[in-house]
Amino acid sequence: MRIEILIMDNDVVELTQKLVKTPSIKGNTVDVANIIFDYLEEFGLNPQIDNYKEGEANVYVSLGPSNTDQFIISGHIDTVPIGQIDDWTHEPYSGKIINGELWGRGSVDMKGGTASLACVMIELLKNESDLKQEIFLALTAEEETGLLGAKNYIDKKLIKNASNILIAEPTNLEPKTREKGIVWFDIHSNGRQAHASRPDLGVNAIEELARLIPKLHNVIPDWEDDLLGKTTLNTGTIMGGTAANVIPQYARARFDSRVTPGITNDEVISRYKKVVEEFDGEIEFDFDLIESASSILSKTTNFAELLMENTKKYVSREIEIGGAYYATDGAVFMEYLKDQPEFVIFGPGSTELLHQTDERMEVSQLELSKKIIYESLIKTACN
Ligand SMILES: [Zn+2]
């Protein structure tokens, strides 16, 4: 087996800047998809763009024999909104490099990782005849809003059997082989409205809901993952009532539960549902499941170990295999593939500035992530 010397004619930093300069929040990912499509095509690849709904597009390309298990490498092209523009030290869509950091929304989550993967595919083109399995680059829209781009890959039957999945979300170049799951749900009620001076005639929906919330916390499973800790529950929003002098008839809360590997989403959902069903209040509550993405615990960690070894060649700090608190598109792919592939999250950028103002990426990590992923793929997927 030979490892080709990287010829750096594609430029991961320049591509990341281009992507950051192009806003891509929900409903507006087509422009950024086109930039990646054009870039891949310019370097001789044969990418596909799937404008699967108005304003949203996935981009994908594959290399190597198509009759084999896939090695899926994946990233998302959408970002969360910028928040208050005045809170940013530098313009959020500038893509400017200041003191070795590339500034802007999406630089870390995760246009840097996505650009790295695109450049890895361009490098792999030179090794195409040596590839013994298909490398499938799956870039997704709508990751931040329900993993919908990833689900579209399943619907279109573009995901086949896979030996490996790599998601290039930011990990500060540390491989992560497990991630927490997500359960989003609503609980809402209908009380009885009355004048505030006559509580005997009404049932206060807000107060009943407030009484129910601690009961949900009481049923969170005790199981603790050694890296990711316990399952958590957050009451994210609460709505209800019309005026101070009216007993509210209606109240609704939305919850976000992060489920630790080792516990199934079905288990936590049934526990929360049971609390709602058995609530001993004067009114009834309804439970609506909004979103569910399973946790991941990779059965093996061979590719993660290879990434770790290759990373240690370039960085002097301690690198360990860990777990991610956030959920990725990997949840959709792994669920479809019945948890069979080996799973790893590995990408450039620190998670500390995730979804915050002043998001910025250490430029040196962009080159490194491209190099490390490329070298590790060559070792695994080439003859
Ligand atoms: Zn992300």
Short mmCIF file of C-alpha atoms and ligand atoms in Angstrom, two decimals:
data_model
loop_
_atom_site.label_atom_id
_atom_site.label_comp_id
_atom_site.label_asym_id
_atom_site.label_seq_id
_atom_site.Cartn_x
_atom_site.Cartn_y
_atom_site.Cartn_z
CA MET A 1 0.00 0.00 0.00
CA ARG A 2 1.26 3.45 -0.75
CA ILE A 3 0.31 6.73 0.79
CA GLU A 4 0.42 9.54 -1.69
CA ILE A 5 1.92 12.85 -0.68
CA LEU A 6 -0.78 15.45 -0.33
CA ILE A 7 -0.75 18.01 -3.07
CA MET A 8 -2.50 20.96 -1.50
CA ASP A 9 -4.05 22.45 -4.57
CA ASN A 10 -7.50 22.52 -3.04
CA ASP A 11 -7.71 24.94 -0.13
CA VAL A 12 -9.79 23.97 2.90
CA VAL A 13 -9.37 27.40 4.53
CA GLU A 14 -10.54 29.25 1.45
CA LEU A 15 -13.50 26.89 1.03
CA THR A 16 -14.50 27.32 4.69
CA GLN A 17 -14.37 31.11 4.26
CA LYS A 18 -16.59 30.90 1.19
CA LEU A 19 -19.11 28.77 3.08
CA VAL A 20 -19.14 31.04 6.15
CA LYS A 21 -19.70 34.10 3.93
CA THR A 22 -22.85 32.44 2.57
CA PRO A 23 -25.65 32.39 5.17
CA SER A 24 -27.42 29.01 5.36
CA ILE A 25 -30.09 28.98 8.03
CA LYS A 26 -33.28 26.93 7.63
CA GLY A 27 -35.00 27.45 4.29
CA ASN A 28 -31.87 28.89 2.70
CA THR A 29 -29.27 26.17 2.12
CA VAL A 30 -29.30 26.01 -1.68
CA ASP A 31 -26.62 28.68 -2.22
CA VAL A 32 -24.13 27.02 0.08
CA ALA A 33 -24.94 23.60 -1.45
CA ASN A 34 -24.18 25.02 -4.89
CA ILE A 35 -20.80 26.37 -3.74
CA ILE A 36 -19.76 22.90 -2.53
CA PHE A 37 -21.18 21.24 -5.64
CA ASP A 38 -19.20 23.59 -7.91
CA TYR A 39 -16.03 23.14 -5.86
CA LEU A 40 -16.20 19.33 -6.05
CA GLU A 41 -16.97 19.44 -9.76
CA GLU A 42 -14.11 21.85 -10.42
CA PHE A 43 -11.69 19.27 -9.04
CA GLY A 44 -13.03 16.46 -11.21
CA LEU A 45 -15.55 14.76 -8.93
CA ASN A 46 -19.07 13.93 -10.00
CA PRO A 47 -21.26 15.39 -7.22
CA GLN A 48 -25.05 15.33 -7.06
CA ILE A 49 -27.30 17.98 -5.63
CA ASP A 50 -30.71 17.06 -4.25
CA ASN A 51 -32.97 20.08 -3.94
CA TYR A 52 -35.39 17.92 -1.94
CA LYS A 53 -37.70 20.75 -0.94
CA GLU A 54 -38.06 24.48 -1.49
CA GLY A 55 -34.99 26.21 -0.08
CA GLU A 56 -33.18 23.04 1.07
CA ALA A 57 -30.55 20.95 -0.71
CA ASN A 58 -28.30 17.99 0.14
CA VAL A 59 -25.02 17.44 -1.74
CA TYR A 60 -23.36 14.05 -2.12
CA VAL A 61 -20.62 12.34 -4.04
CA SER A 62 -19.06 8.90 -3.95
CA LEU A 63 -15.73 7.36 -4.90
CA GLY A 64 -14.65 3.75 -5.23
CA PRO A 65 -16.52 0.53 -6.02
CA SER A 66 -20.27 0.91 -5.52
CA ASN A 67 -20.96 -2.78 -4.85
CA THR A 68 -19.28 -2.67 -1.42
CA ASP A 69 -20.23 -1.51 2.07
CA GLN A 70 -20.12 2.27 2.26
CA PHE A 71 -17.74 4.30 4.37
CA ILE A 72 -20.01 7.26 5.05
CA ILE A 73 -18.42 10.61 5.82
CA SER A 74 -20.94 13.29 6.65
CA GLY A 75 -21.45 16.89 7.68
CA HIS A 76 -24.23 19.46 7.64
CA ILE A 77 -24.35 22.68 5.64
CA ASP A 78 -26.98 24.59 7.64
CA THR A 79 -26.29 26.73 10.70
CA VAL A 80 -28.30 28.21 13.54
CA PRO A 81 -29.19 31.94 13.21
CA ILE A 82 -26.69 34.61 14.31
CA GLY A 83 -28.75 36.04 17.18
CA GLN A 84 -28.16 39.74 17.88
CA ILE A 85 -25.65 41.03 15.33
CA ASP A 86 -24.47 43.77 17.72
CA ASP A 87 -23.27 41.13 20.17
CA TRP A 88 -20.63 39.92 17.70
CA THR A 89 -17.09 41.33 17.94
CA HIS A 90 -16.65 40.80 14.20
CA GLU A 91 -19.31 40.60 11.52
CA PRO A 92 -20.84 37.08 11.71
CA TYR A 93 -20.72 36.38 7.98
CA SER A 94 -17.28 37.91 7.40
CA GLY A 95 -15.19 34.72 7.28
CA LYS A 96 -12.26 36.96 8.24
CA ILE A 97 -9.09 35.44 9.64
CA ILE A 98 -7.86 37.31 12.72
CA ASN A 99 -4.92 36.04 14.78
CA GLY A 100 -5.15 32.57 13.27
CA GLU A 101 -8.90 32.24 13.79
CA LEU A 102 -11.58 32.18 11.12
CA TRP A 103 -14.58 34.16 12.36
CA GLY A 104 -18.22 33.67 11.69
CA ARG A 105 -21.45 31.73 12.14
CA GLY A 106 -20.91 28.14 11.09
CA SER A 107 -17.10 28.27 11.15
CA VAL A 108 -17.12 25.62 13.92
CA ASP A 109 -20.62 24.13 13.53
CA MET A 110 -19.76 22.95 11.04
CA LYS A 111 -18.65 24.51 7.79
CA GLY A 112 -15.02 23.88 8.74
CA GLY A 113 -15.69 20.15 9.10
CA THR A 114 -17.80 20.05 5.96
CA ALA A 115 -15.08 21.84 3.94
CA SER A 116 -12.50 19.38 5.33
CA LEU A 117 -14.57 16.42 4.10
CA ALA A 118 -15.05 17.97 0.65
CA CYS A 119 -11.29 18.45 0.39
CA VAL A 120 -10.68 14.88 1.59
CA MET A 121 -12.81 13.63 -1.33
CA ILE A 122 -10.77 15.76 -3.74
CA GLU A 123 -7.56 14.24 -2.37
CA LEU A 124 -9.04 10.73 -2.54
CA LEU A 125 -9.68 11.14 -6.24
CA LYS A 126 -5.95 10.53 -6.71
CA ASN A 127 -6.28 7.17 -4.94
CA GLU A 128 -9.52 6.15 -6.58
CA SER A 129 -8.16 3.05 -8.30
CA ASP A 130 -6.81 1.78 -4.94
CA LEU A 131 -10.09 2.13 -3.08
CA LYS A 132 -11.51 -1.22 -2.03
CA GLN A 133 -14.79 0.23 -0.77
CA GLU A 134 -17.13 3.07 -1.57
CA ILE A 135 -16.46 6.36 0.21
CA PHE A 136 -19.74 8.24 0.35
CA LEU A 137 -19.73 11.93 1.23
CA ALA A 138 -23.23 12.83 2.47
CA LEU A 139 -23.71 16.54 3.19
CA THR A 140 -27.01 17.46 4.75
CA ALA A 141 -29.34 20.44 5.14
CA GLU A 142 -31.73 20.90 8.09
CA GLU A 143 -29.52 19.17 10.64
CA GLU A 144 -30.16 21.93 13.16
CA THR A 145 -33.92 21.64 12.71
CA GLY A 146 -34.78 17.97 13.07
CA LEU A 147 -32.07 16.06 11.14
CA LEU A 148 -34.36 16.29 8.09
CA GLY A 149 -31.63 16.32 5.43
CA ALA A 150 -30.23 13.07 6.80
CA LYS A 151 -33.71 11.53 6.81
CA ASN A 152 -33.97 12.43 3.15
CA TYR A 153 -30.92 10.25 2.38
CA ILE A 154 -32.80 7.32 3.92
CA ASP A 155 -35.99 8.12 1.99
CA LYS A 156 -34.04 8.26 -1.28
CA LYS A 157 -32.27 4.95 -0.48
CA LEU A 158 -28.84 6.56 -0.87
CA ILE A 159 -27.56 4.94 2.33
CA LYS A 160 -26.72 1.28 1.82
CA ASN A 161 -24.94 -1.12 4.15
CA ALA A 162 -22.06 0.70 5.77
CA SER A 163 -18.94 -0.43 7.60
CA ASN A 164 -18.24 3.01 9.08
CA ILE A 165 -19.77 6.40 9.68
CA LEU A 166 -17.69 9.49 10.36
CA ILE A 167 -19.43 12.76 11.27
CA ALA A 168 -17.09 15.78 11.09
CA GLU A 169 -18.81 17.84 13.80
CA PRO A 170 -16.37 19.84 15.96
CA THR A 171 -14.49 17.69 18.47
CA ASN A 172 -11.26 19.68 18.76
CA LEU A 173 -9.65 16.76 16.85
CA GLU A 174 -10.58 14.21 19.51
CA PRO A 175 -12.49 11.13 18.27
CA LYS A 176 -15.85 10.55 19.96
CA THR A 177 -17.51 7.17 19.60
CA ARG A 178 -20.77 7.72 21.42
CA GLU A 179 -23.37 10.44 21.61
CA LYS A 180 -26.47 11.27 23.60
CA GLY A 181 -29.95 10.84 22.14
CA ILE A 182 -32.71 13.44 22.06
CA VAL A 183 -36.38 13.28 23.02
CA TRP A 184 -38.48 16.39 22.53
CA PHE A 185 -42.04 16.41 23.78
CA ASP A 186 -44.92 18.69 24.67
CA ILE A 187 -47.29 18.41 27.58
CA HIS A 188 -50.46 20.45 27.42
CA SER A 189 -53.60 20.73 29.41
CA ASN A 190 -57.08 22.12 29.43
CA GLY A 191 -58.22 23.49 32.77
CA ARG A 192 -61.37 25.39 33.53
CA GLN A 193 -61.40 29.14 33.16
CA ALA A 194 -62.84 31.36 35.90
CA HIS A 195 -62.41 34.76 37.48
CA ALA A 196 -59.24 34.94 39.58
CA SER A 197 -61.29 35.82 42.64
CA ARG A 198 -63.17 32.50 42.43
CA PRO A 199 -60.58 29.72 42.25
CA ASP A 200 -63.28 27.36 43.52
CA LEU A 201 -64.93 27.61 40.07
CA GLY A 202 -61.85 26.98 37.96
CA VAL A 203 -58.84 24.72 37.62
CA ASN A 204 -55.55 26.51 37.12
CA ALA A 205 -53.80 24.84 34.18
CA ILE A 206 -50.46 26.58 34.83
CA GLU A 207 -50.35 25.56 38.47
CA GLU A 208 -51.27 21.98 37.63
CA LEU A 209 -48.53 21.86 35.00
CA ALA A 210 -46.06 23.29 37.51
CA ARG A 211 -46.99 20.47 39.88
CA LEU A 212 -46.42 17.88 37.16
CA ILE A 213 -42.91 19.00 36.09
CA PRO A 214 -41.04 17.76 39.21
CA LYS A 215 -42.73 14.37 38.78
CA LEU A 216 -41.09 14.09 35.34
CA HIS A 217 -37.69 14.72 36.90
CA ASN A 218 -38.36 11.96 39.42
CA VAL A 219 -38.56 9.27 36.72
CA ILE A 220 -35.32 10.05 34.86
CA PRO A 221 -33.41 6.74 34.72
CA ASP A 222 -30.48 6.41 37.12
CA TRP A 223 -28.17 4.75 34.59
CA GLU A 224 -24.94 6.73 34.24
CA ASP A 225 -22.64 6.50 31.22
CA ASP A 226 -18.99 6.69 32.29
CA LEU A 227 -18.28 9.50 29.81
CA LEU A 228 -21.61 11.23 29.30
CA GLY A 229 -23.26 10.93 32.69
CA LYS A 230 -27.00 10.60 33.26
CA THR A 231 -30.04 11.34 31.14
CA THR A 232 -31.16 14.95 31.60
CA LEU A 233 -34.44 16.85 31.26
CA ASN A 234 -34.89 20.52 30.46
CA THR A 235 -38.19 22.44 30.56
CA GLY A 236 -37.48 24.67 27.58
CA THR A 237 -40.62 26.72 27.04
CA ILE A 238 -43.84 27.24 28.91
CA MET A 239 -46.93 29.03 27.70
CA GLY A 240 -50.36 29.64 29.08
CA GLY A 241 -52.78 32.07 30.58
CA THR A 242 -54.30 35.28 29.29
CA ALA A 243 -54.31 37.79 32.15
CA ALA A 244 -53.42 38.11 35.81
CA ASN A 245 -57.06 38.17 36.89
CA VAL A 246 -58.11 35.08 34.93
CA ILE A 247 -57.60 31.49 36.05
CA PRO A 248 -55.81 30.00 33.05
CA GLN A 249 -57.56 27.26 31.17
CA TYR A 250 -54.60 26.36 29.03
CA ALA A 251 -50.91 25.64 29.59
CA ARG A 252 -48.28 23.98 27.45
CA ALA A 253 -44.62 23.18 28.06
CA ARG A 254 -41.95 21.84 25.72
CA PHE A 255 -39.25 19.55 27.10
CA ASP A 256 -35.84 18.42 25.86
CA SER A 257 -34.49 15.21 27.32
CA ARG A 258 -30.95 14.07 26.44
CA VAL A 259 -30.72 10.34 26.72
CA THR A 260 -27.49 8.70 27.72
CA PRO A 261 -26.21 5.63 25.79
CA GLY A 262 -27.45 2.42 27.37
CA ILE A 263 -31.01 3.74 27.78
CA THR A 264 -33.43 3.56 24.87
CA ASN A 265 -35.58 6.50 23.87
CA ASP A 266 -38.63 4.22 24.15
CA GLU A 267 -37.80 3.62 27.81
CA VAL A 268 -37.63 7.32 28.73
CA ILE A 269 -40.66 8.19 26.62
CA SER A 270 -42.74 5.54 28.35
CA ARG A 271 -41.63 6.83 31.78
CA TYR A 272 -42.62 10.42 30.96
CA LYS A 273 -45.90 9.26 29.43
CA LYS A 274 -46.74 7.26 32.52
CA VAL A 275 -46.29 10.36 34.71
CA VAL A 276 -48.75 12.21 32.50
CA GLU A 277 -51.25 9.34 32.48
CA GLU A 278 -51.09 8.80 36.23
CA PHE A 279 -51.11 12.47 37.23
CA ASP A 280 -53.45 12.88 40.19
CA GLY A 281 -54.57 16.42 39.42
CA GLU A 282 -57.97 17.87 38.69
CA ILE A 283 -57.28 18.10 34.97
CA GLU A 284 -55.84 15.82 32.34
CA PHE A 285 -52.69 16.36 30.35
CA ASP A 286 -51.81 15.23 26.85
CA PHE A 287 -48.36 14.05 25.83
CA ASP A 288 -47.11 14.80 22.29
CA LEU A 289 -43.82 13.41 21.06
CA ILE A 290 -42.14 16.05 18.85
CA GLU A 291 -38.78 14.52 18.01
CA SER A 292 -36.78 11.41 18.87
CA ALA A 293 -33.21 10.57 17.87
CA SER A 294 -31.49 7.61 19.53
CA SER A 295 -28.20 7.72 21.37
CA ILE A 296 -25.17 6.01 19.82
CA LEU A 297 -22.57 3.73 21.35
CA SER A 298 -20.16 2.37 18.73
CA LYS A 299 -19.52 -1.35 19.23
CA THR A 300 -15.93 -1.07 18.01
CA THR A 301 -13.48 1.83 17.90
CA ASN A 302 -10.84 0.79 15.33
CA PHE A 303 -11.17 3.82 13.08
CA ALA A 304 -11.35 6.16 16.09
CA GLU A 305 -8.07 4.70 17.34
CA LEU A 306 -6.50 5.23 13.94
CA LEU A 307 -7.66 8.86 13.94
CA MET A 308 -6.23 9.26 17.42
CA GLU A 309 -2.84 7.82 16.41
CA ASN A 310 -2.69 10.04 13.35
CA THR A 311 -3.71 13.12 15.34
CA LYS A 312 -0.93 12.48 17.86
CA LYS A 313 1.59 12.86 15.03
CA TYR A 314 0.57 16.50 14.64
CA VAL A 315 -0.60 17.77 18.02
CA SER A 316 1.32 17.59 21.26
CA ARG A 317 -1.63 17.74 23.68
CA GLU A 318 -3.29 14.64 25.12
CA ILE A 319 -5.82 13.07 22.73
CA GLU A 320 -8.37 10.60 24.08
CA ILE A 321 -11.43 8.86 22.70
CA GLY A 322 -14.51 10.44 24.23
CA GLY A 323 -18.24 11.00 23.85
CA ALA A 324 -20.41 13.85 22.53
CA TYR A 325 -23.19 15.49 24.49
CA TYR A 326 -24.84 16.77 21.31
CA ALA A 327 -26.76 14.67 18.76
CA THR A 328 -25.70 14.40 15.11
CA ASP A 329 -27.09 13.18 11.79
CA GLY A 330 -25.32 9.94 12.75
CA ALA A 331 -28.39 9.12 14.87
CA VAL A 332 -30.51 8.89 11.72
CA PHE A 333 -27.97 6.82 9.79
CA MET A 334 -27.21 4.48 12.71
CA GLU A 335 -30.88 3.86 13.46
CA TYR A 336 -31.50 2.96 9.82
CA LEU A 337 -28.44 0.68 9.76
CA LYS A 338 -29.47 -0.95 13.06
CA ASP A 339 -26.34 0.31 14.87
CA GLN A 340 -24.11 -1.97 12.79
CA PRO A 341 -21.49 0.47 11.43
CA GLU A 342 -18.55 1.62 13.49
CA PHE A 343 -19.27 5.21 14.47
CA VAL A 344 -17.04 8.19 15.15
CA ILE A 345 -17.38 11.97 15.39
CA PHE A 346 -14.16 13.75 14.52
CA GLY A 347 -13.71 17.28 13.28
CA PRO A 348 -12.02 20.64 13.64
CA GLY A 349 -13.01 23.31 16.15
CA SER A 350 -13.77 23.65 19.82
CA THR A 351 -17.29 22.95 21.04
CA GLU A 352 -17.17 25.81 23.56
CA LEU A 353 -18.50 28.35 21.07
CA LEU A 354 -21.21 26.12 19.63
CA HIS A 355 -24.36 28.10 18.74
CA GLN A 356 -22.96 31.22 20.42
CA THR A 357 -21.86 34.68 19.35
CA ASP A 358 -18.22 35.12 18.33
CA GLU A 359 -18.06 31.58 16.89
CA ARG A 360 -14.58 31.10 15.41
CA MET A 361 -12.30 28.33 14.20
CA GLU A 362 -8.59 27.83 14.71
CA VAL A 363 -7.37 27.84 11.11
CA SER A 364 -4.62 25.29 11.79
CA GLN A 365 -7.27 22.70 12.73
CA LEU A 366 -8.83 22.88 9.27
CA GLU A 367 -5.69 21.68 7.51
CA LEU A 368 -5.07 19.12 10.23
CA SER A 369 -8.54 17.59 10.14
CA LYS A 370 -8.36 17.24 6.37
CA LYS A 371 -4.93 15.63 6.57
CA ILE A 372 -5.78 13.27 9.46
CA ILE A 373 -9.09 12.08 8.00
CA TYR A 374 -7.46 11.57 4.59
CA GLU A 375 -4.53 9.59 5.98
CA SER A 376 -6.81 7.45 8.14
CA LEU A 377 -9.18 6.72 5.25
CA ILE A 378 -6.29 5.73 2.97
CA LYS A 379 -5.13 3.23 5.57
CA THR A 380 -8.57 1.73 6.04
CA ALA A 381 -10.19 1.85 2.62
CA CYS A 382 -7.30 1.35 0.19
CA ASN A 383 -5.62 -1.83 -1.03
ZN ZN B 1 -23.53 20.72 14.06
#
